[in-house]
Amino acid sequence: MIRLILLTDFTEAFPQYLLQGILRYAKEKAHEPWVVCRMPLSFKEKCGLEGVVDWALKWGANAIIGCFNSNENVTLFAKNGIVAVAQDSYRRFSSIPNLTSDYIKTGRMAADFFLEKGFKNFAFCGYHDTVWSDERCEGFRQRVEIAGYADHFQSYTQMQLDTPWFYDSEPLSVWLKSLPLHTALFCCDDCQGNVVTEVCNYSGIRIPESIAVLGVDNDNTICNLSQLTLSSINLDTERGGYDVAALITKMMAEPKAQYDDVVIQPTTIVSRTSTNVYATDDPYLLKALEYIHAHLDNPLSVGDILKQLPLSRRLLEQRFRAVTGSSIYSYISHCRMEKFASLLEDSDSPISEIAIQMGVNNYGNLTRQFKAIKGCTPTEYRMNIRESNDNFPLTILKDDLLPCKR
């Protein structure tokens, strides 16, 4: 039996996705069951790293994945025969492998997303002196600079990682109000994205009309905390869990060998309300986009949109394509399929019922449209989601840790 300690912040979705990957590895590759202890960061704060090591030895832990501070002596684990992998916090480690991500690439993906929407003003909101926030900002800034908008970039990094739930709203509000109209704001993670949307809400800043907001992690709970849902970059965290489980297995077999970091890759951008806009001052186009996103749950045609505007179909199509690069019909189809995919993930209702809920009568046509965008049928898409949530040969211990000695 392999005993793994996961020492992290369990208030977010990241460790849950990570565990799914570990579970999948246990099912597919492991010849013995895995047991995971979910150790809260408060235990380390109370008992220190030495207390964590003591408890790990009493429990018989083989390995630990944890958020460690740069001043902590993580070599204590190896000295006691425990494999250790550091989950990125403030800094990466050189003495043990890191569970990290391609943060530069994530930042570039965010910039490309906004550039395609025609934005010319850009901003970043993140934590101070934190590797994953710093590098996401750098990737974002690099791509904006290459596009020729270096003088149109601003950043706000006064937030503190050790207290992400606590912030002074007034300085952030002042900064947000100083941003020019049609600013593309990239937040270092979904927590910061949620903070920004809350501050914008009571500061009278319209999202996405004035500021479009994008987060990272695609934490479904955080992204849907308010009526104004948050767009976010999805990470292949489950694959990271699978790879880190494989790494731990190798390190247990050859503890003295050198090993590379596990690097989680960004995959897609899940577009929600906070970015449902293009950087344009055309009031008719903005009204058309607003109408489309407000009626995605119902059958929607170009004629329905024309009824809201004093424009001919030809003129509206020309303006729409000039800004979005797409026809109105194609844009509606794409948005509806993204909405349908989201419902497949979040609901256990039969697919046919979800289709009826969205006003779809021709299921065959729906399947063809969905496959053209997602690369698989709705049934296959849901099966892929559910497979990642199967029960695996792994036991999860609750946070009933032994008291530390002081």
XYZ file of C-alpha atoms in Angstrom:
406
model
C 0.000 0.000 0.000
C 1.273 3.452 -0.961
C 0.528 6.153 1.593
C 0.475 9.696 0.199
C 0.022 12.978 2.080
C -1.507 15.843 0.116
C -0.671 19.062 1.954
C -2.509 21.920 0.257
C -5.437 24.356 0.304
C -8.609 22.287 -0.031
C -10.922 25.280 -0.399
C -10.230 25.316 -4.152
C -10.885 22.801 -6.941
C -7.209 22.256 -7.874
C -6.534 19.439 -5.347
C -9.760 17.682 -6.364
C -8.713 17.595 -10.035
C -5.254 16.500 -8.919
C -6.713 13.638 -6.908
C -8.736 12.484 -9.906
C -5.499 12.070 -11.845
C -3.867 10.182 -8.979
C -6.941 7.966 -8.780
C -6.760 7.232 -12.498
C -3.087 6.266 -12.213
C -3.941 3.980 -9.287
C -6.609 2.283 -11.389
C -4.547 1.876 -14.552
C -0.965 1.366 -13.395
C -0.675 0.654 -9.702
C -0.281 -2.924 -8.479
C -1.262 -1.943 -4.963
C -3.862 0.419 -3.480
C -3.086 4.038 -2.666
C -4.195 5.783 0.524
C -4.286 9.584 0.599
C -4.291 11.784 3.682
C -5.665 15.263 2.979
C -3.597 17.392 5.342
C -4.718 21.045 5.661
C -2.106 23.785 5.526
C -3.180 24.832 9.027
C -1.518 21.689 10.395
C 1.870 22.790 9.034
C 1.299 26.341 10.254
C 0.627 25.026 13.771
C 3.174 22.220 13.984
C 5.856 23.358 11.542
C 7.509 21.215 8.883
C 9.101 19.062 11.581
C 5.624 18.289 12.918
C 4.501 17.239 9.433
C 7.519 14.916 9.130
C 6.839 13.424 12.574
C 3.222 12.731 11.716
C 4.195 11.296 8.318
C 6.572 8.859 9.990
C 3.946 7.759 12.528
C 1.413 7.253 9.759
C 3.903 5.382 7.585
C 3.774 7.814 4.658
C 5.703 6.926 1.496
C 5.313 10.322 -0.166
C 4.026 13.856 0.198
C 2.862 16.513 -2.279
C 2.760 19.845 -0.536
C 2.860 23.614 -0.552
C 6.156 24.457 1.114
C 7.745 27.796 1.912
C 11.140 28.549 0.375
C 12.759 28.761 3.827
C 11.584 25.300 4.897
C 14.045 22.414 4.928
C 12.246 20.024 2.580
C 15.277 17.680 2.551
C 13.961 16.373 5.893
C 11.576 14.162 3.948
C 14.291 12.416 1.929
C 16.382 11.967 5.085
C 13.457 10.062 6.563
C 12.792 7.972 3.447
C 9.774 9.967 2.259
C 9.429 11.090 -1.372
C 8.524 14.812 -1.565
C 7.147 16.866 -4.457
C 6.577 20.614 -4.049
C 3.342 22.149 -5.303
C 4.176 25.646 -6.525
C 3.619 28.312 -3.897
C 5.925 31.324 -3.717
C 8.978 29.745 -5.382
C 10.061 26.561 -7.136
C 12.530 24.259 -5.383
C 15.826 22.936 -6.739
C 16.294 20.204 -4.112
C 13.068 18.291 -4.895
C 10.816 18.002 -7.980
C 8.051 20.552 -8.423
C 4.424 20.140 -9.424
C 4.239 23.275 -11.521
C 2.664 24.617 -14.706
C 3.556 26.420 -17.908
C 2.543 29.808 -16.552
C 4.124 31.773 -19.384
C 2.049 29.823 -21.909
C -1.089 30.426 -19.850
C -0.484 34.173 -19.920
C 0.078 34.134 -23.657
C -3.130 32.165 -24.185
C -5.047 34.811 -22.225
C -3.555 37.607 -24.334
C -4.347 35.819 -27.605
C -7.936 35.306 -26.452
C -8.389 39.028 -25.840
C -6.471 40.116 -28.932
C -8.813 38.039 -31.096
C -11.695 40.002 -29.566
C -10.143 43.264 -30.706
C -8.936 44.619 -27.355
C -6.221 47.272 -27.304
C -6.047 47.963 -23.552
C -4.778 45.282 -21.177
C -4.355 44.807 -17.437
C -3.255 42.105 -14.994
C -4.298 41.515 -11.374
C -2.351 39.101 -9.193
C -0.300 38.336 -6.112
C 2.950 39.989 -5.090
C 6.235 38.102 -5.542
C 4.665 34.733 -6.341
C 6.138 32.577 -9.113
C 2.918 31.420 -10.757
C 1.318 34.860 -10.650
C 4.514 36.599 -11.805
C 5.005 34.259 -14.776
C 1.381 34.413 -15.880
C 1.703 38.183 -15.852
C 4.951 38.000 -17.827
C 3.480 35.712 -20.495
C 0.471 37.991 -20.821
C 2.627 41.119 -21.035
C 5.005 39.549 -23.576
C 2.221 38.722 -26.008
C 0.597 42.142 -25.585
C 3.959 43.785 -26.269
C 4.533 41.716 -29.409
C 1.098 42.806 -30.640
C 2.212 46.426 -30.296
C 0.350 47.409 -27.128
C 3.216 47.676 -24.624
C 2.129 51.197 -23.669
C -1.423 49.990 -23.057
C -0.602 47.510 -20.257
C -1.128 47.982 -16.505
C -0.823 45.681 -13.504
C -2.021 45.484 -9.907
C -0.080 43.075 -7.646
C -0.846 44.254 -4.127
C -2.722 41.094 -3.130
C -1.115 38.683 -0.651
C -1.083 34.919 -1.226
C -1.172 34.013 2.477
C -4.557 35.765 2.898
C -6.356 35.444 -0.467
C -9.733 35.937 1.202
C -8.733 39.271 2.752
C -8.246 42.364 0.640
C -8.584 46.124 0.839
C -11.250 46.873 -1.737
C -10.724 50.640 -1.912
C -7.259 50.668 -3.610
C -8.410 47.970 -6.032
C -11.561 49.930 -6.816
C -9.524 53.074 -7.515
C -7.228 51.135 -9.842
C -10.115 49.478 -11.696
C -11.806 52.840 -12.191
C -8.584 54.214 -13.676
C -8.545 51.614 -16.458
C -9.672 52.830 -19.893
C -12.915 51.689 -21.463
C -12.731 48.249 -23.110
C -9.884 46.881 -20.979
C -9.034 43.174 -21.095
C -8.235 42.180 -17.514
C -6.399 38.904 -16.868
C -6.448 37.667 -13.266
C -3.790 35.269 -11.947
C -6.478 32.802 -10.819
C -10.215 32.453 -10.328
C -10.047 33.727 -6.735
C -8.665 37.040 -7.956
C -11.167 37.027 -10.803
C -13.990 36.684 -8.281
C -12.570 39.513 -6.166
C -12.376 41.780 -9.228
C -15.967 41.055 -10.287
C -17.224 41.797 -6.758
C -15.338 45.106 -6.559
C -16.512 46.086 -10.047
C -20.077 45.303 -9.061
C -20.240 47.720 -6.123
C -17.993 50.281 -7.864
C -20.442 50.610 -10.749
C -18.017 49.199 -13.337
C -19.851 47.199 -15.976
C -18.530 43.733 -16.867
C -17.911 42.885 -19.651
C -18.854 46.165 -21.348
C -16.228 48.313 -19.564
C -13.831 45.602 -18.374
C -13.713 41.996 -19.589
C -12.371 39.620 -16.908
C -10.618 36.258 -17.341
C -9.359 33.930 -14.594
C -7.399 30.667 -14.409
C -8.194 27.161 -13.059
C -11.814 26.898 -14.234
C -12.983 26.299 -10.662
C -16.652 25.722 -11.420
C -17.831 26.804 -7.977
C -15.874 30.053 -7.918
C -16.685 30.861 -11.544
C -20.411 30.579 -10.833
C -20.572 32.270 -7.420
C -22.470 35.232 -8.806
C -24.951 35.856 -11.606
C -22.109 37.371 -13.631
C -20.151 34.189 -14.277
C -16.376 34.217 -14.700
C -14.558 33.052 -17.834
C -11.474 30.999 -17.059
C -8.528 29.114 -18.543
C -8.844 25.390 -17.972
C -5.726 23.474 -16.910
C -5.058 19.780 -17.453
C -4.682 19.304 -13.692
C -5.989 15.756 -13.805
C -3.168 14.834 -16.185
C -0.802 16.510 -13.730
C -2.118 14.256 -10.960
C -1.585 11.203 -13.145
C 1.977 12.274 -13.980
C 2.894 13.148 -10.402
C 1.645 9.735 -9.235
C 3.877 8.109 -11.868
C 6.785 10.280 -10.703
C 6.282 9.266 -7.074
C 6.270 5.602 -8.074
C 9.600 6.032 -9.901
C 11.152 8.019 -7.063
C 10.185 5.331 -4.578
C 11.931 2.738 -6.757
C 15.030 4.886 -7.373
C 15.254 7.528 -4.633
C 18.738 8.761 -5.604
C 17.980 9.431 -9.275
C 17.397 12.923 -10.697
C 13.866 13.714 -11.813
C 12.230 16.489 -13.824
C 9.326 18.635 -12.678
C 5.735 17.726 -13.516
C 4.421 20.569 -15.708
C 0.647 21.056 -16.005
C -0.464 22.529 -19.340
C -3.275 25.002 -20.047
C -5.834 23.509 -22.425
C -8.860 25.638 -23.312
C -10.653 28.820 -22.320
C -14.143 28.351 -20.921
C -16.014 31.483 -21.934
C -18.714 32.775 -19.590
C -20.460 36.098 -19.034
C -17.392 38.083 -17.954
C -15.875 38.010 -21.471
C -18.986 37.853 -23.647
C -18.053 41.018 -25.516
C -15.804 42.388 -28.234
C -13.831 45.601 -27.943
C -16.044 47.835 -30.008
C -17.873 51.120 -29.556
C -20.584 50.076 -32.003
C -23.725 50.219 -29.810
C -25.738 48.058 -32.192
C -23.159 45.298 -32.205
C -22.850 45.414 -28.414
C -26.635 45.135 -28.147
C -26.634 42.197 -30.579
C -23.969 40.359 -28.552
C -25.784 41.067 -25.303
C -29.031 39.726 -26.773
C -27.349 36.568 -28.080
C -25.777 35.649 -24.746
C -28.982 36.404 -22.852
C -31.008 33.988 -25.022
C -28.684 31.006 -25.559
C -31.124 28.726 -23.718
C -33.768 29.324 -26.390
C -33.964 28.816 -30.154
C -32.294 31.862 -31.664
C -32.106 33.117 -35.225
C -30.575 36.077 -37.014
C -34.123 37.374 -37.524
C -34.644 37.512 -33.751
C -31.617 39.778 -33.410
C -32.675 42.011 -36.302
C -35.947 42.700 -34.487
C -33.915 44.390 -31.738
C -31.961 46.698 -34.059
C -32.679 49.367 -36.691
C -30.301 47.732 -39.163
C -30.660 45.703 -42.326
C -29.470 42.132 -42.281
C -26.685 42.940 -44.724
C -25.373 45.835 -42.653
C -25.540 43.885 -39.372
C -23.738 40.908 -40.913
C -21.002 43.206 -42.227
C -20.486 44.899 -38.870
C -20.634 41.591 -36.986
C -18.048 39.864 -39.174
C -15.733 42.911 -39.158
C -15.497 42.749 -35.349
C -15.874 39.041 -34.524
C -14.483 37.465 -37.689
C -17.538 35.217 -37.788
C -21.019 35.202 -39.237
C -23.892 35.725 -36.817
C -25.170 32.200 -37.440
C -21.779 30.602 -36.767
C -21.310 32.674 -33.615
C -24.712 31.642 -32.254
C -24.046 27.959 -33.056
C -20.659 28.021 -31.345
C -22.018 29.729 -28.212
C -24.974 27.357 -27.965
C -22.750 24.291 -28.244
C -20.466 25.657 -25.521
C -23.527 26.200 -23.346
C -24.763 22.683 -24.139
C -21.360 21.230 -23.181
C -21.485 23.078 -19.874
C -24.919 21.616 -19.125
C -23.659 18.119 -19.959
C -20.942 18.555 -17.334
C -23.081 20.121 -14.616
C -26.333 18.159 -14.973
C -27.232 14.485 -14.619
C -30.386 14.918 -16.716
C -30.711 12.785 -19.863
C -29.104 14.383 -22.905
C -32.449 14.492 -24.694
C -33.956 16.513 -21.822
C -31.069 18.984 -21.896
C -31.566 19.362 -25.641
C -35.282 20.083 -25.122
C -34.363 22.529 -22.353
C -32.337 24.481 -24.927
C -35.172 24.356 -27.429
C -33.511 21.821 -29.755
C -35.944 19.668 -31.709
C -33.577 18.062 -34.229
C -31.215 15.897 -32.155
C -29.334 14.704 -35.228
C -28.508 18.255 -36.238
C -27.450 19.022 -32.664
C -25.070 16.058 -32.655
C -23.472 17.148 -35.936
C -22.976 20.723 -34.706
C -21.605 19.538 -31.370
C -19.138 17.119 -32.975
C -17.935 19.794 -35.391
C -16.993 22.027 -32.441
C -16.017 19.524 -29.722
C -14.711 16.650 -31.828
C -17.076 14.083 -30.299
C -20.796 13.428 -29.850
C -22.682 14.665 -26.753
C -22.843 11.074 -25.466
C -19.089 10.599 -25.888
C -18.425 13.970 -24.253
C -20.425 13.057 -21.158
C -18.827 9.607 -20.987
C -15.373 11.193 -21.009
C -16.402 13.461 -18.132
C -17.878 10.624 -16.090
C -14.926 8.301 -16.630
C -12.742 10.772 -14.784
C -15.105 10.545 -11.788
C -15.242 6.735 -11.507
C -14.515 5.021 -8.211
C -10.880 3.968 -8.044
C -8.848 1.681 -5.691
C -7.834 4.516 -3.391
C -8.883 5.526 0.095
C -9.165 9.155 1.143
C -8.599 9.892 4.811
C -10.382 12.818 6.407
C -8.526 15.602 8.146
C -8.518 13.858 11.548
C -4.790 14.303 12.126
C -3.056 13.534 15.391
C -2.171 16.559 17.534
C 1.412 17.749 17.159
C 3.799 17.963 20.050
C 5.228 21.324 20.960
